[in-house]
Amino acid sequence: MAPNDGAANGNPAGAGPARSLALLAYLAAFAGVCGHASSEFVVKLTQLQGAEVTVWRFMLGGAALVLVSLARPQTRDLITPLRENFVQVVGLSIFGMAFAQFLFHWALDYASVVQVATMVTTMPIFVVFVLRIVDGTKITAPKLVSGIGAFLGCLFLLTDGVLDRLDGGESSLPGILLAVGCAIVGAIYLVLVRPLIKQYGAIRMTTYTFALGAIPMWFVAGFLWGVWVDPTTLFDRPSDQAAALITLGMWNTCIGFILWLWGLGNVPDPARGNYLFFLKPVLAALLAYFILGDTITVPQLLAILAITGFVLGEIFFDDIRAALGRAREEKAP
């Protein structure tokens, strides 16, 4: 009898390993989302201002990413991309995602973990509108659905910021607006950096973002905030603060980004893989509520539901439209 390779049972050889790889890729992408979602939480644990914590994250995360790039033969050459496209690589690294990350950390000085996480989650939605402007890509009906969700989410969080002020507390509006700025700048970066990612790979471009971005961020924190970060003082700090900074650099920046990028690069359906990103505000809200003891307000919950709910509407847009069509046919005389 010939060895059973599974083909006779409708299970082609290699289908099992392919499914295993797909499952592993989705798990890696989800772990990357957890890295993204917990970054706001870890930033709060550092108890540092946004400008200072940005420098620490870029220094530690950038150094770790450089080591990862140098350890892999495919990404070891960090000089050639700079020689071939110096202005584009450096410009997008500093004024793209590095600037977006700076706005993200600054936003946490004024707004809560949930507010910032929810606003940053709109970044993939803004990508659709940036693509329309840059490449003329048509905005389809499903994309408009998620765009409506992003708009409603912004409105709910702006309402939340106004209510903070009316209740006599500090207004969170500056932080919410900074988070919106982070999402918009990040979306522009993600669109413009695509050709470079195809040419040089996502890991190398992420390495440039944090390694090169650390230099201007150090000067910005020093000249504008008067905070000149000395990396040699990392272990002179309280142990819990040092641990939070290391976690932010190693887990949230280096490992989290690599898992996210590897996962998205290996999932069978990258579009579906990207939708995992919309779990970010939910995970951030759970961390903020159960560990930080933050209060989750009604407008914040409505914002999360609006964004995640309308994204689900986009995912199942065709199925919903088909079901509605069948329902109309059944009601027709």
Tab-separated table of C-alpha atoms in Angstrom:
chain	number	residue	atom	x	y	z
A	1	MET	CA	0.000	0.000	0.000
A	2	ALA	CA	1.303	3.429	-0.906
A	3	PRO	CA	2.013	5.812	1.927
A	4	ASN	CA	-0.993	7.964	2.792
A	5	ASP	CA	-0.058	11.577	2.039
A	6	GLY	CA	-3.589	12.818	2.623
A	7	ALA	CA	-4.303	13.513	-1.047
A	8	ALA	CA	-6.769	10.660	-1.301
A	9	ASN	CA	-8.870	12.205	1.414
A	10	GLY	CA	-9.012	15.608	-0.212
A	11	ASN	CA	-6.238	16.906	2.022
A	12	PRO	CA	-3.340	17.835	-0.309
A	13	ALA	CA	0.194	17.378	0.961
A	14	GLY	CA	1.342	20.524	2.658
A	15	ALA	CA	-2.165	21.670	3.628
A	16	GLY	CA	-1.510	20.872	7.282
A	17	PRO	CA	1.735	22.875	7.510
A	18	ALA	CA	0.085	25.712	5.570
A	19	ARG	CA	-2.775	25.851	8.089
A	20	SER	CA	-0.287	25.735	10.951
A	21	LEU	CA	1.675	28.625	9.442
A	22	ALA	CA	-1.530	30.608	8.937
A	23	LEU	CA	-2.585	30.023	12.552
A	24	LEU	CA	0.881	30.986	13.795
A	25	ALA	CA	0.799	34.140	11.642
A	26	TYR	CA	-2.588	35.210	13.039
A	27	LEU	CA	-1.357	34.560	16.581
A	28	ALA	CA	1.794	36.602	15.896
A	29	ALA	CA	-0.279	39.459	14.470
A	30	PHE	CA	-2.556	39.323	17.518
A	31	ALA	CA	0.475	39.366	19.826
A	32	GLY	CA	1.685	42.413	17.908
A	33	VAL	CA	-1.691	44.083	18.490
A	34	CYS	CA	-1.303	43.335	22.200
A	35	GLY	CA	2.074	45.086	22.002
A	36	HIS	CA	0.426	48.102	20.385
A	37	ALA	CA	-2.506	48.060	22.803
A	38	SER	CA	-0.346	47.867	25.924
A	39	SER	CA	2.003	50.687	24.887
A	40	GLU	CA	-0.289	53.404	26.277
A	41	PHE	CA	-0.540	51.435	29.511
A	42	VAL	CA	3.253	51.019	29.810
A	43	VAL	CA	3.843	54.711	29.028
A	44	LYS	CA	1.617	55.607	31.979
A	45	LEU	CA	3.630	53.232	34.191
A	46	THR	CA	6.846	55.135	33.408
A	47	GLN	CA	5.335	58.237	35.078
A	48	LEU	CA	7.375	60.414	32.700
A	49	GLN	CA	6.335	63.258	30.415
A	50	GLY	CA	5.605	62.397	26.810
A	51	ALA	CA	8.732	64.084	25.434
A	52	GLU	CA	11.081	62.247	27.787
A	53	VAL	CA	9.458	58.847	27.410
A	54	THR	CA	9.583	59.266	23.615
A	55	VAL	CA	13.361	59.637	23.741
A	56	TRP	CA	13.765	56.587	25.969
A	57	ARG	CA	11.520	54.498	23.720
A	58	PHE	CA	13.384	55.528	20.583
A	59	MET	CA	16.787	54.941	22.151
A	60	LEU	CA	16.020	51.509	23.610
A	61	GLY	CA	13.687	50.320	20.850
A	62	GLY	CA	15.966	51.652	18.112
A	63	ALA	CA	19.023	49.907	19.598
A	64	ALA	CA	17.115	46.611	19.878
A	65	LEU	CA	15.851	46.861	16.293
A	66	VAL	CA	19.367	47.580	15.007
A	67	LEU	CA	20.591	44.397	16.725
A	68	VAL	CA	17.724	42.391	15.209
A	69	SER	CA	18.449	43.789	11.733
A	70	LEU	CA	22.159	43.019	12.022
A	71	ALA	CA	21.405	39.480	13.202
A	72	ARG	CA	19.443	38.631	10.039
A	73	PRO	CA	21.286	38.200	6.712
A	74	GLN	CA	18.305	39.645	4.792
A	75	THR	CA	18.292	42.902	6.784
A	76	ARG	CA	21.959	43.215	7.745
A	77	ASP	CA	22.766	45.812	5.092
A	78	LEU	CA	21.572	49.071	6.646
A	79	ILE	CA	23.886	51.241	4.523
A	80	THR	CA	22.663	50.579	0.964
A	81	PRO	CA	19.122	51.953	1.479
A	82	LEU	CA	20.592	55.134	2.945
A	83	ARG	CA	23.000	55.432	0.032
A	84	GLU	CA	20.281	54.871	-2.577
A	85	ASN	CA	17.393	56.854	-1.050
A	86	PHE	CA	18.874	58.942	1.751
A	87	VAL	CA	16.358	61.811	1.658
A	88	GLN	CA	13.299	59.551	1.441
A	89	VAL	CA	14.438	57.075	4.094
A	90	VAL	CA	15.583	59.695	6.599
A	91	GLY	CA	12.749	62.111	5.838
A	92	LEU	CA	9.994	59.530	6.279
A	93	SER	CA	11.701	58.015	9.321
A	94	ILE	CA	11.919	61.335	11.167
A	95	PHE	CA	8.909	63.285	9.911
A	96	GLY	CA	6.671	60.261	9.461
A	97	MET	CA	6.279	57.579	12.087
A	98	ALA	CA	8.793	59.152	14.494
A	99	PHE	CA	6.767	62.369	14.550
A	100	ALA	CA	3.560	60.343	14.900
A	101	GLN	CA	5.005	58.466	17.887
A	102	PHE	CA	6.046	61.765	19.450
A	103	LEU	CA	2.464	63.079	19.136
A	104	PHE	CA	1.215	59.777	20.572
A	105	HIS	CA	3.335	60.032	23.734
A	106	TRP	CA	2.589	63.731	24.118
A	107	ALA	CA	-1.152	63.002	23.896
A	108	LEU	CA	-0.903	60.766	26.965
A	109	ASP	CA	0.129	63.822	29.017
A	110	TYR	CA	-3.424	65.139	28.601
A	111	ALA	CA	-5.749	62.270	27.710
A	112	SER	CA	-6.495	58.849	29.146
A	113	VAL	CA	-5.231	55.499	27.869
A	114	VAL	CA	-8.636	54.672	26.375
A	115	GLN	CA	-9.035	58.029	24.639
A	116	VAL	CA	-5.609	57.881	23.002
A	117	ALA	CA	-5.837	54.192	22.081
A	118	THR	CA	-9.248	54.693	20.472
A	119	MET	CA	-8.123	57.679	18.410
A	120	VAL	CA	-4.922	55.999	17.227
A	121	THR	CA	-7.019	53.035	16.078
A	122	THR	CA	-8.466	55.243	13.329
A	123	MET	CA	-5.061	55.275	11.577
A	124	PRO	CA	-5.889	52.458	9.083
A	125	ILE	CA	-9.149	54.253	8.257
A	126	PHE	CA	-7.297	57.502	7.506
A	127	VAL	CA	-4.997	55.477	5.230
A	128	VAL	CA	-7.946	54.966	2.875
A	129	PHE	CA	-8.480	58.713	2.492
A	130	VAL	CA	-4.749	59.428	2.133
A	131	LEU	CA	-4.582	56.826	-0.648
A	132	ARG	CA	-7.408	58.675	-2.378
A	133	ILE	CA	-5.408	61.916	-2.320
A	134	VAL	CA	-1.994	60.422	-3.153
A	135	ASP	CA	-2.841	57.626	-5.604
A	136	GLY	CA	-6.416	58.427	-6.581
A	137	THR	CA	-7.568	55.097	-5.139
A	138	LYS	CA	-11.342	54.834	-5.206
A	139	ILE	CA	-13.082	54.876	-1.818
A	140	THR	CA	-15.524	51.982	-1.893
A	141	ALA	CA	-18.821	51.785	-0.017
A	142	PRO	CA	-17.396	49.420	2.659
A	143	LYS	CA	-14.542	51.862	3.311
A	144	LEU	CA	-17.055	54.694	3.715
A	145	VAL	CA	-18.772	52.610	6.390
A	146	SER	CA	-15.589	52.388	8.500
A	147	GLY	CA	-14.945	56.085	7.798
A	148	ILE	CA	-18.313	56.929	9.337
A	149	GLY	CA	-17.314	54.908	12.393
A	150	ALA	CA	-14.060	56.858	12.717
A	151	PHE	CA	-15.947	60.160	12.446
A	152	LEU	CA	-18.450	59.127	15.125
A	153	GLY	CA	-15.628	57.909	17.360
A	154	CYS	CA	-13.947	61.314	17.102
A	155	LEU	CA	-17.205	63.068	17.957
A	156	PHE	CA	-17.801	60.897	21.031
A	157	LEU	CA	-14.273	61.478	22.341
A	158	LEU	CA	-14.450	65.222	21.697
A	159	THR	CA	-17.682	65.189	23.693
A	160	ASP	CA	-15.858	63.295	26.426
A	161	GLY	CA	-13.176	66.003	26.493
A	162	VAL	CA	-15.758	68.750	26.808
A	163	LEU	CA	-17.503	66.891	29.638
A	164	ASP	CA	-14.163	66.639	31.466
A	165	ARG	CA	-13.920	70.417	31.387
A	166	LEU	CA	-17.536	70.951	32.434
A	167	ASP	CA	-17.051	68.626	35.402
A	168	GLY	CA	-14.279	70.901	36.665
A	169	GLY	CA	-11.430	68.597	35.701
A	170	GLU	CA	-8.603	69.143	33.279
A	171	SER	CA	-9.700	69.121	29.660
A	172	SER	CA	-8.541	66.094	27.669
A	173	LEU	CA	-9.189	67.856	24.360
A	174	PRO	CA	-5.486	68.691	23.721
A	175	GLY	CA	-4.603	65.018	24.150
A	176	ILE	CA	-7.450	63.865	21.903
A	177	LEU	CA	-6.411	66.307	19.176
A	178	LEU	CA	-2.772	65.212	19.485
A	179	ALA	CA	-3.920	61.583	19.133
A	180	VAL	CA	-5.891	62.499	16.002
A	181	GLY	CA	-2.727	64.172	14.684
A	182	CYS	CA	-0.804	60.979	15.420
A	183	ALA	CA	-3.343	58.936	13.427
A	184	ILE	CA	-3.238	61.322	10.449
A	185	VAL	CA	0.572	61.627	10.349
A	186	GLY	CA	0.888	57.866	10.798
A	187	ALA	CA	-1.548	57.261	7.929
A	188	ILE	CA	0.435	59.562	5.617
A	189	TYR	CA	3.623	57.735	6.586
A	190	LEU	CA	2.107	54.291	5.949
A	191	VAL	CA	1.073	55.318	2.440
A	192	LEU	CA	4.297	57.083	1.443
A	193	VAL	CA	6.591	54.423	2.926
A	194	ARG	CA	4.996	51.519	1.010
A	195	PRO	CA	7.424	51.629	-1.964
A	196	LEU	CA	10.399	51.653	0.423
A	197	ILE	CA	8.983	48.736	2.424
A	198	LYS	CA	8.566	46.740	-0.803
A	199	GLN	CA	12.159	47.572	-1.760
A	200	TYR	CA	13.966	47.215	1.585
A	201	GLY	CA	11.560	45.355	3.878
A	202	ALA	CA	9.439	46.385	6.841
A	203	ILE	CA	11.980	45.482	9.529
A	204	ARG	CA	14.690	47.710	8.090
A	205	MET	CA	12.287	50.637	7.631
A	206	THR	CA	11.035	50.219	11.211
A	207	THR	CA	14.649	50.126	12.394
A	208	TYR	CA	15.365	53.404	10.602
A	209	THR	CA	12.281	55.007	12.145
A	210	PHE	CA	13.368	54.392	15.729
A	211	ALA	CA	17.163	54.441	15.376
A	212	LEU	CA	17.253	57.632	13.277
A	213	GLY	CA	14.276	59.192	15.061
A	214	ALA	CA	16.056	58.969	18.425
A	215	ILE	CA	18.483	61.745	17.418
A	216	PRO	CA	16.015	64.577	16.634
A	217	MET	CA	13.738	63.456	19.484
A	218	TRP	CA	16.669	63.863	21.908
A	219	PHE	CA	17.224	67.448	20.771
A	220	VAL	CA	13.481	68.252	20.779
A	221	ALA	CA	13.069	67.035	24.375
A	222	GLY	CA	16.174	68.952	25.407
A	223	PHE	CA	15.530	72.313	23.750
A	224	LEU	CA	11.733	72.488	24.134
A	225	TRP	CA	11.196	70.638	27.430
A	226	GLY	CA	14.601	71.087	29.039
A	227	VAL	CA	14.973	67.314	29.442
A	228	TRP	CA	18.342	66.013	28.237
A	229	VAL	CA	18.051	62.240	28.494
A	230	ASP	CA	21.189	60.434	29.624
A	231	PRO	CA	20.912	56.745	28.635
A	232	THR	CA	23.561	55.774	31.198
A	233	THR	CA	21.124	56.652	34.002
A	234	LEU	CA	18.598	53.948	33.051
A	235	PHE	CA	19.449	51.656	35.971
A	236	ASP	CA	19.908	54.574	38.396
A	237	ARG	CA	16.146	55.098	38.268
A	238	PRO	CA	13.602	53.353	40.509
A	239	SER	CA	13.371	49.704	39.518
A	240	ASP	CA	9.708	49.899	38.467
A	241	GLN	CA	10.374	52.896	36.201
A	242	ALA	CA	13.436	51.259	34.627
A	243	ALA	CA	11.431	48.073	34.052
A	244	ALA	CA	8.624	50.046	32.381
A	245	LEU	CA	11.104	51.816	30.064
A	246	ILE	CA	12.791	48.537	29.106
A	247	THR	CA	9.389	46.952	28.462
A	248	LEU	CA	8.394	49.906	26.280
A	249	GLY	CA	11.595	49.648	24.241
A	250	MET	CA	11.914	45.872	23.965
A	251	TRP	CA	8.353	44.531	24.000
A	252	ASN	CA	6.133	47.354	22.748
A	253	THR	CA	8.611	48.634	20.161
A	254	CYS	CA	10.987	45.893	19.028
A	255	ILE	CA	9.217	42.563	19.632
A	256	GLY	CA	5.697	43.930	19.148
A	257	PHE	CA	6.473	45.551	15.802
A	258	ILE	CA	8.341	42.478	14.522
A	259	LEU	CA	5.497	40.112	15.490
A	260	TRP	CA	2.950	42.422	13.897
A	261	LEU	CA	4.914	42.801	10.650
A	262	TRP	CA	5.800	39.098	10.409
A	263	GLY	CA	2.237	38.083	11.151
A	264	LEU	CA	0.760	40.398	8.517
A	265	GLY	CA	3.345	39.213	6.014
A	266	ASN	CA	2.339	35.564	6.441
A	267	VAL	CA	-1.430	35.542	7.039
A	268	PRO	CA	-3.491	34.156	4.121
A	269	ASP	CA	-5.635	37.309	4.030
A	270	PRO	CA	-3.642	40.471	4.941
A	271	ALA	CA	-6.792	42.604	4.915
A	272	ARG	CA	-8.378	40.410	7.582
A	273	GLY	CA	-5.117	40.417	9.506
A	274	ASN	CA	-5.138	44.211	9.567
A	275	TYR	CA	-8.577	44.165	11.172
A	276	LEU	CA	-6.987	42.724	14.312
A	277	PHE	CA	-5.618	46.237	14.901
A	278	PHE	CA	-9.120	47.390	15.781
A	279	LEU	CA	-8.988	45.267	18.939
A	280	LYS	CA	-6.464	47.792	20.266
A	281	PRO	CA	-8.914	50.115	22.113
A	282	VAL	CA	-10.710	47.143	23.665
A	283	LEU	CA	-7.471	45.668	25.015
A	284	ALA	CA	-6.275	49.098	26.162
A	285	ALA	CA	-9.570	49.706	27.963
A	286	LEU	CA	-9.295	46.381	29.817
A	287	LEU	CA	-5.731	47.149	30.909
A	288	ALA	CA	-6.643	50.682	31.984
A	289	TYR	CA	-9.700	49.549	33.942
A	290	PHE	CA	-8.371	46.454	35.710
A	291	ILE	CA	-4.737	47.495	36.314
A	292	LEU	CA	-4.578	51.278	36.289
A	293	GLY	CA	-8.018	51.650	37.841
A	294	ASP	CA	-9.100	54.207	35.222
A	295	THR	CA	-12.774	55.045	34.851
A	296	ILE	CA	-14.256	54.203	31.459
A	297	THR	CA	-16.862	56.837	30.553
A	298	VAL	CA	-19.962	56.388	28.412
A	299	PRO	CA	-18.590	58.535	25.510
A	300	GLN	CA	-15.405	56.426	25.543
A	301	LEU	CA	-17.421	53.213	25.314
A	302	LEU	CA	-19.533	54.696	22.519
A	303	ALA	CA	-16.367	55.682	20.647
A	304	ILE	CA	-14.972	52.147	20.919
A	305	LEU	CA	-18.277	50.647	19.790
A	306	ALA	CA	-18.584	53.086	16.888
A	307	ILE	CA	-15.134	52.375	15.483
A	308	THR	CA	-15.045	48.615	16.035
A	309	GLY	CA	-18.722	48.182	15.120
A	310	PHE	CA	-18.475	50.052	11.820
A	311	VAL	CA	-15.270	48.182	10.957
A	312	LEU	CA	-17.188	44.942	11.474
A	313	GLY	CA	-19.804	46.423	9.152
A	314	GLU	CA	-17.061	46.936	6.551
A	315	ILE	CA	-15.772	43.373	6.965
A	316	PHE	CA	-19.213	41.830	6.456
A	317	PHE	CA	-20.524	44.526	4.096
A	318	ASP	CA	-21.122	42.160	1.166
A	319	ASP	CA	-22.770	39.525	3.373
A	320	ILE	CA	-25.055	42.136	4.966
A	321	ARG	CA	-26.001	43.605	1.593
A	322	ALA	CA	-26.729	40.139	0.191
A	323	ALA	CA	-28.886	39.275	3.223
A	324	LEU	CA	-30.823	42.532	2.892
A	325	GLY	CA	-31.314	41.840	-0.820
A	326	ARG	CA	-32.730	38.391	-0.096
A	327	ALA	CA	-35.018	39.852	2.560
A	328	ARG	CA	-36.387	42.403	0.070
A	329	GLU	CA	-36.968	39.677	-2.507
A	330	GLU	CA	-38.885	37.569	-0.001
A	331	LYS	CA	-41.116	40.527	0.920
A	332	ALA	CA	-41.782	41.446	-2.693
A	333	PRO	CA	-45.223	40.261	-3.982
